[in-house]
PDB file of C-alpha atoms in Angstrom:
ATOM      1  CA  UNK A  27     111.466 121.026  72.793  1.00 38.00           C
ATOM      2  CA  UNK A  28     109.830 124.032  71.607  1.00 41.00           C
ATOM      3  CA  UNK A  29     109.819 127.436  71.796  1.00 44.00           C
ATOM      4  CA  UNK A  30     108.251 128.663  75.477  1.00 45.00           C
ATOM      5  CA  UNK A  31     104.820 129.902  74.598  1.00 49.00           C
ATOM      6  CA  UNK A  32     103.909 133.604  76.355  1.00 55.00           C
ATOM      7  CA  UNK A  33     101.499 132.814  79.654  1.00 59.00           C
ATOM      8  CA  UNK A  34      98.187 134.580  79.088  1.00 65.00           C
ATOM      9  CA  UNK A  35      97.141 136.739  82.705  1.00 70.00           C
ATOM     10  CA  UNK A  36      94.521 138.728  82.995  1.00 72.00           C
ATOM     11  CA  UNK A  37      95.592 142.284  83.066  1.00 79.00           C
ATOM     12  CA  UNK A  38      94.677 143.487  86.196  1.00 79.00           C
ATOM     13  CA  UNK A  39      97.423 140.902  87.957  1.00 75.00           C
ATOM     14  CA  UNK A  40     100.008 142.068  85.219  1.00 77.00           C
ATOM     15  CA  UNK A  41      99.546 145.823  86.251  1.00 82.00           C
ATOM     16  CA  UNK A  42      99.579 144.800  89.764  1.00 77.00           C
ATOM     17  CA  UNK A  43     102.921 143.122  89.012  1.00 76.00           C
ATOM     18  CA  UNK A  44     103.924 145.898  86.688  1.00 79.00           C
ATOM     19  CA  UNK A  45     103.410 149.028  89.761  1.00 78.00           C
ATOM     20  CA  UNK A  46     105.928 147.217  91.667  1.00 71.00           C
ATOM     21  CA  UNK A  47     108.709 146.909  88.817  1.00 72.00           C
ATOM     22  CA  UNK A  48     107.635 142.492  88.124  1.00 70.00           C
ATOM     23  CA  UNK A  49     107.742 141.168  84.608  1.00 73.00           C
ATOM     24  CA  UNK A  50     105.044 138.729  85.564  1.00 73.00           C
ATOM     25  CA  UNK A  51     105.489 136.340  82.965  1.00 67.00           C
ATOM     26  CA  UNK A  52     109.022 135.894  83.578  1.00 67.00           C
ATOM     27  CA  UNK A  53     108.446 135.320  87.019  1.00 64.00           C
ATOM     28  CA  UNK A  54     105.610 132.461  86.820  1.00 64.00           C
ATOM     29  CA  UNK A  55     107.930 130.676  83.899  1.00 65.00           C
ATOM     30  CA  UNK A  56     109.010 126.886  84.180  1.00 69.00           C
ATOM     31  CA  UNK A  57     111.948 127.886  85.495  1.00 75.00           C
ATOM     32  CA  UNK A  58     115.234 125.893  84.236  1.00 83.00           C
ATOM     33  CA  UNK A  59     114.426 122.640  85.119  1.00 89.00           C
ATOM     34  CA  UNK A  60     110.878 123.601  83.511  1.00 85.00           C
ATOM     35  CA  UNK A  61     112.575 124.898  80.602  1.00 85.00           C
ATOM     36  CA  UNK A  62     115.219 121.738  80.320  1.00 92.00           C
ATOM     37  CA  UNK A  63     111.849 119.637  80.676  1.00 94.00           C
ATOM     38  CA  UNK A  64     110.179 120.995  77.849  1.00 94.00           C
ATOM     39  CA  UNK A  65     107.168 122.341  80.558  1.00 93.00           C
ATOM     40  CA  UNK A  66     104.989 125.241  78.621  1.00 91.00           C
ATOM     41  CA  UNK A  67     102.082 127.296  80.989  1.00 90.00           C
ATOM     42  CA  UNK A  68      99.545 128.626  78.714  1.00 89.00           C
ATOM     43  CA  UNK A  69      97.006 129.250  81.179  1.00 90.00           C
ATOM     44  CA  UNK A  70      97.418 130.591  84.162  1.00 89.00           C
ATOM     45  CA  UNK A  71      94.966 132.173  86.967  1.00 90.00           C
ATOM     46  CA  UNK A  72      94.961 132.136  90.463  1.00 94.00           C
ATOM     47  CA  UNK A  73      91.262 129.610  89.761  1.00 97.00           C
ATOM     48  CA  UNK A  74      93.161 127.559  86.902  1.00 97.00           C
ATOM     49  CA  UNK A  75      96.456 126.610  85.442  1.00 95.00           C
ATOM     50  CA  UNK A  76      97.370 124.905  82.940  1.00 96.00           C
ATOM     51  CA  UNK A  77     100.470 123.727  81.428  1.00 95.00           C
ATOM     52  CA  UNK A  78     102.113 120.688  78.808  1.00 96.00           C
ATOM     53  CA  UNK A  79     104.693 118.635  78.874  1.00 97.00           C
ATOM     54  CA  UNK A  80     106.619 116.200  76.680  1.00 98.00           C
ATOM     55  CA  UNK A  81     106.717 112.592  77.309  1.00 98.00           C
ATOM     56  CA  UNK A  82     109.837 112.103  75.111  1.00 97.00           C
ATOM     57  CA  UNK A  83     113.100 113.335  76.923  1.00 97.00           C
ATOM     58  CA  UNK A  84     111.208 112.792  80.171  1.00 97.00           C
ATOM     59  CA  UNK A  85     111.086 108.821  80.516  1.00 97.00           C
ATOM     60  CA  UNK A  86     112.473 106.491  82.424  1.00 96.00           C
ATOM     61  CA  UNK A  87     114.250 103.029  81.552  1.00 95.00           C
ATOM     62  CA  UNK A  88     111.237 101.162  80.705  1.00 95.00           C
ATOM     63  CA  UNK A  89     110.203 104.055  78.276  1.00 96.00           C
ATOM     64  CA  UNK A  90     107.347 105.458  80.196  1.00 97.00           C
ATOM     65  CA  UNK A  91     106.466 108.707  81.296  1.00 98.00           C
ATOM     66  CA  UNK A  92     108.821 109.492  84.848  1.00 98.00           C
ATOM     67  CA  UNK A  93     106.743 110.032  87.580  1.00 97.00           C
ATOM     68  CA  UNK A  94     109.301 112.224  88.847  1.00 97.00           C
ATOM     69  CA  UNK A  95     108.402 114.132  85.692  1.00 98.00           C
ATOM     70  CA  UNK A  96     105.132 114.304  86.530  1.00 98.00           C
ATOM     71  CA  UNK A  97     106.228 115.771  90.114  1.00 98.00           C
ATOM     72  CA  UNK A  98     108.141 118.762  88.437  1.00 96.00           C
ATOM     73  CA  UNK A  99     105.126 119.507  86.026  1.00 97.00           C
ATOM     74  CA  UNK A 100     102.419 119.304  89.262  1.00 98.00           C
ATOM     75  CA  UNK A 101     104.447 121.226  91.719  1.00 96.00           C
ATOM     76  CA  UNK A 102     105.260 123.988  88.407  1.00 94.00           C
ATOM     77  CA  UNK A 103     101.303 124.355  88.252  1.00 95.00           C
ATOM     78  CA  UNK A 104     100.286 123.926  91.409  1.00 97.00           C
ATOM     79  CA  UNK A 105     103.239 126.641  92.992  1.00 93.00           C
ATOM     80  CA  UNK A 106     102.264 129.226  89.715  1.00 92.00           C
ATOM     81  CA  UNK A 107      98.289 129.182  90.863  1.00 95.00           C
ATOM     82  CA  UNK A 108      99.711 129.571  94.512  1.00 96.00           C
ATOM     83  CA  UNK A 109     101.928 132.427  93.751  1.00 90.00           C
ATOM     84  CA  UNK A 110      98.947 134.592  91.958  1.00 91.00           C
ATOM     85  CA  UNK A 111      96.734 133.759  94.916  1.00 95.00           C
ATOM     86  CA  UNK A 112      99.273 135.337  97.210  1.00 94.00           C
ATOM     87  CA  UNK A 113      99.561 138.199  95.128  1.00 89.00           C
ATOM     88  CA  UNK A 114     102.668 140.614  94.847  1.00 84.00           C
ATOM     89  CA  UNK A 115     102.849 140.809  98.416  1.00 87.00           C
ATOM     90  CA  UNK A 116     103.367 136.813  98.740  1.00 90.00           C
ATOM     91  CA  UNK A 117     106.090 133.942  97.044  1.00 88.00           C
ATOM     92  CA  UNK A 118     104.710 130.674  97.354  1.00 92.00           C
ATOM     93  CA  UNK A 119     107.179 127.684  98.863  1.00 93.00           C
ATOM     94  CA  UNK A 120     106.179 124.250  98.414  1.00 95.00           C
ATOM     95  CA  UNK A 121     106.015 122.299 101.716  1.00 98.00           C
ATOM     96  CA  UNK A 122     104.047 119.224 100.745  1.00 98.00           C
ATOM     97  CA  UNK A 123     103.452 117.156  96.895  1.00 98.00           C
ATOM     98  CA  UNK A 124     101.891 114.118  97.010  1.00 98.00           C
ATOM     99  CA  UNK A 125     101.734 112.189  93.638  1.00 98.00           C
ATOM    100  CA  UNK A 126      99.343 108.909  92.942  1.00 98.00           C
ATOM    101  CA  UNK A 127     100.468 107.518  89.001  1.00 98.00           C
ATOM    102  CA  UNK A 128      97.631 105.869  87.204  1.00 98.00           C
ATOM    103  CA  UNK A 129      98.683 104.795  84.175  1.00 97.00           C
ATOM    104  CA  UNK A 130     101.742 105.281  82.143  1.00 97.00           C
ATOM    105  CA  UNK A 131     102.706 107.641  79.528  1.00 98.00           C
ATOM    106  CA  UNK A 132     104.778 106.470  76.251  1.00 97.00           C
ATOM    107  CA  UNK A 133     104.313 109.494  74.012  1.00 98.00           C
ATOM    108  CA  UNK A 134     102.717 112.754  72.883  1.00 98.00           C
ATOM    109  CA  UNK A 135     102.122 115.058  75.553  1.00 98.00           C
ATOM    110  CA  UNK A 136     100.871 115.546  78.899  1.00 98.00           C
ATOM    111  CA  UNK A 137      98.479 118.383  80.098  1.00 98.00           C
ATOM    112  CA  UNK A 138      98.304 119.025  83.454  1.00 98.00           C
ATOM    113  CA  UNK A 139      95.229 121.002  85.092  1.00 98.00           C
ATOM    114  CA  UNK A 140      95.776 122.569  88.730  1.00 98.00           C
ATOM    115  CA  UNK A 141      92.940 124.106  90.460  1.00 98.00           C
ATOM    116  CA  UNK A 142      92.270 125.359  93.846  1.00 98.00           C
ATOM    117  CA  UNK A 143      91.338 122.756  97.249  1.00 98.00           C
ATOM    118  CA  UNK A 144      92.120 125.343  99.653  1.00 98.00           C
ATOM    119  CA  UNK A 145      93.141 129.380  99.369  1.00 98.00           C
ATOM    120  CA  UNK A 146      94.600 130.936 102.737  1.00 97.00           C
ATOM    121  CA  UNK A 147      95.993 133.616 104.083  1.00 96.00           C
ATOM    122  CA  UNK A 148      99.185 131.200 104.968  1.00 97.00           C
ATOM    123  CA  UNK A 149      99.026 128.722 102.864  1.00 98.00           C
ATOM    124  CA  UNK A 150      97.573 127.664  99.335  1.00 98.00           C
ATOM    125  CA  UNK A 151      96.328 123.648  98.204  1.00 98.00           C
ATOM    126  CA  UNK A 152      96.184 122.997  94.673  1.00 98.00           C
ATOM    127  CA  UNK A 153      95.000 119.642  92.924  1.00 98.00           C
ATOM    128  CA  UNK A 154      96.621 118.888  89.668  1.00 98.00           C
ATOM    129  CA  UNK A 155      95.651 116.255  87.293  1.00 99.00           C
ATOM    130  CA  UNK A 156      97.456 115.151  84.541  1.00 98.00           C
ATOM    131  CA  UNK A 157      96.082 113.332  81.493  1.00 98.00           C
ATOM    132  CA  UNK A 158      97.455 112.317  78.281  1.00 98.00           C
ATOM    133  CA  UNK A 159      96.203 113.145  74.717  1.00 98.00           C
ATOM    134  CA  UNK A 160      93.483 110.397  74.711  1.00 98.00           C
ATOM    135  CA  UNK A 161      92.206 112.582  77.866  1.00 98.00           C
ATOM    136  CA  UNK A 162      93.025 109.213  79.887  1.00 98.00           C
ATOM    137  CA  UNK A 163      94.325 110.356  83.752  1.00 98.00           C
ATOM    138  CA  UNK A 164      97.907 109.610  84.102  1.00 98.00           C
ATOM    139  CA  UNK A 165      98.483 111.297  87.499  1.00 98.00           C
ATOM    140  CA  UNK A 166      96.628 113.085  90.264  1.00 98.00           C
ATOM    141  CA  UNK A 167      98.429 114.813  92.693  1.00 98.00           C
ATOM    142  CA  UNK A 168      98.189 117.733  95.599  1.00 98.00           C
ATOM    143  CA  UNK A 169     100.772 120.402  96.607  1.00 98.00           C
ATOM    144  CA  UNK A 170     100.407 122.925  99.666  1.00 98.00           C
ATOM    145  CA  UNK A 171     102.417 126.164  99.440  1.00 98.00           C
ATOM    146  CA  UNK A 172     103.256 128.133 102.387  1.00 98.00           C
ATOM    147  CA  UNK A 173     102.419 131.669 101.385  1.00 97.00           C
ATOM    148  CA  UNK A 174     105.321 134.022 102.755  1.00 95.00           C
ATOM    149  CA  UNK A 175     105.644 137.626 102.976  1.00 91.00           C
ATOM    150  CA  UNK A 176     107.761 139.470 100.060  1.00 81.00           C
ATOM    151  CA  UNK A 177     110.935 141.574 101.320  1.00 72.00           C
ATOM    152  CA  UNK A 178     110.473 144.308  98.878  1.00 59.00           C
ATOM    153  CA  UNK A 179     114.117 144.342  98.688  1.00 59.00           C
ATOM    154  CA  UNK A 180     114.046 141.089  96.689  1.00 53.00           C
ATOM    155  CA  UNK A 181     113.465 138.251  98.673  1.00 51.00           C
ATOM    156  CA  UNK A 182     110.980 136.101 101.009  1.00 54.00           C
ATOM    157  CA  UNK A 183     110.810 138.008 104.702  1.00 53.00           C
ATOM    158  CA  UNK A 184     112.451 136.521 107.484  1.00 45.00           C
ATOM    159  CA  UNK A 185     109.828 134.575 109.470  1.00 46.00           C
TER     160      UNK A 185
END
């Protein structure tokens, strides 16, 4: 499925990231199931992110695009613009997705487009649409993250 293309940030976040010992790209990857799913993030700021992803190896029976699929490429984009809203002080949990599928997808890829409904101090909306290579919209959907405090000892704060 490709080789995972390097996530461009602009390089006041990375230094942020950097002071307190982060390799930001590695943190806002795909993750496995990203990675396993062929997802790729070549954009990414707290205002936009964008990422691909295969149809093929991400279908279901009748050969179309899953919309599961589509729910692991939204939630990936929406909980990445999330995450670098927060900041280094914040993780970003996912406590509501709601997917609508418009059409389906038989090949090519997908590009999916998240950008900002609603940045808090506690939590963080994101619309993502996703549209196939004729540009025609295959999904819209909406994820809220719940914007926690960091343990600086390597974990989400007890709250």
């Amino acid at each position: 499925m490709g080789e995972q293309q390097q996530v461009q940030f602009p390089q006041e976040v990375i230094d942020e990231y950097a002071a307190l010992g982060v390799d930001l790209p590695a943190l806002f990857s795909a993750g496995h199931l990203g990675r396993r799913m062929g997802v790729q993030i070549v954009e990414a700021s707290a205002d936009r992110v964008v990422g691909t992803m295969p149809v093929e190896g991400n279908t279901q029976p009748y050969g179309l695009l899953h919309g599961g699929a589509s729910a692991v490429l939204a939630e990936t984009l929406g909980s990445v613009g999330s995450m670098l809203h927060g900041g280094a002080s914040k993780i970003a949990v996912g406590v509501d997705l709601n997917c609508t599928h418009h059409r389906g997808a038989r090949s090519g890829l997908v590009t999916g487009v998240a950008t900002p409904v609603h940045r808090g101090r506690s939590t963080a909306t994101y619309e993502i649409v996703i549209s196939d290579e004729q540009d025609r919209r295959v999904c819209t959907a909406r994820l809220t993250c719940l914007l926690r405090d960091v343990d600086l000892g390597g974990g989400a704060a007890a709250g």
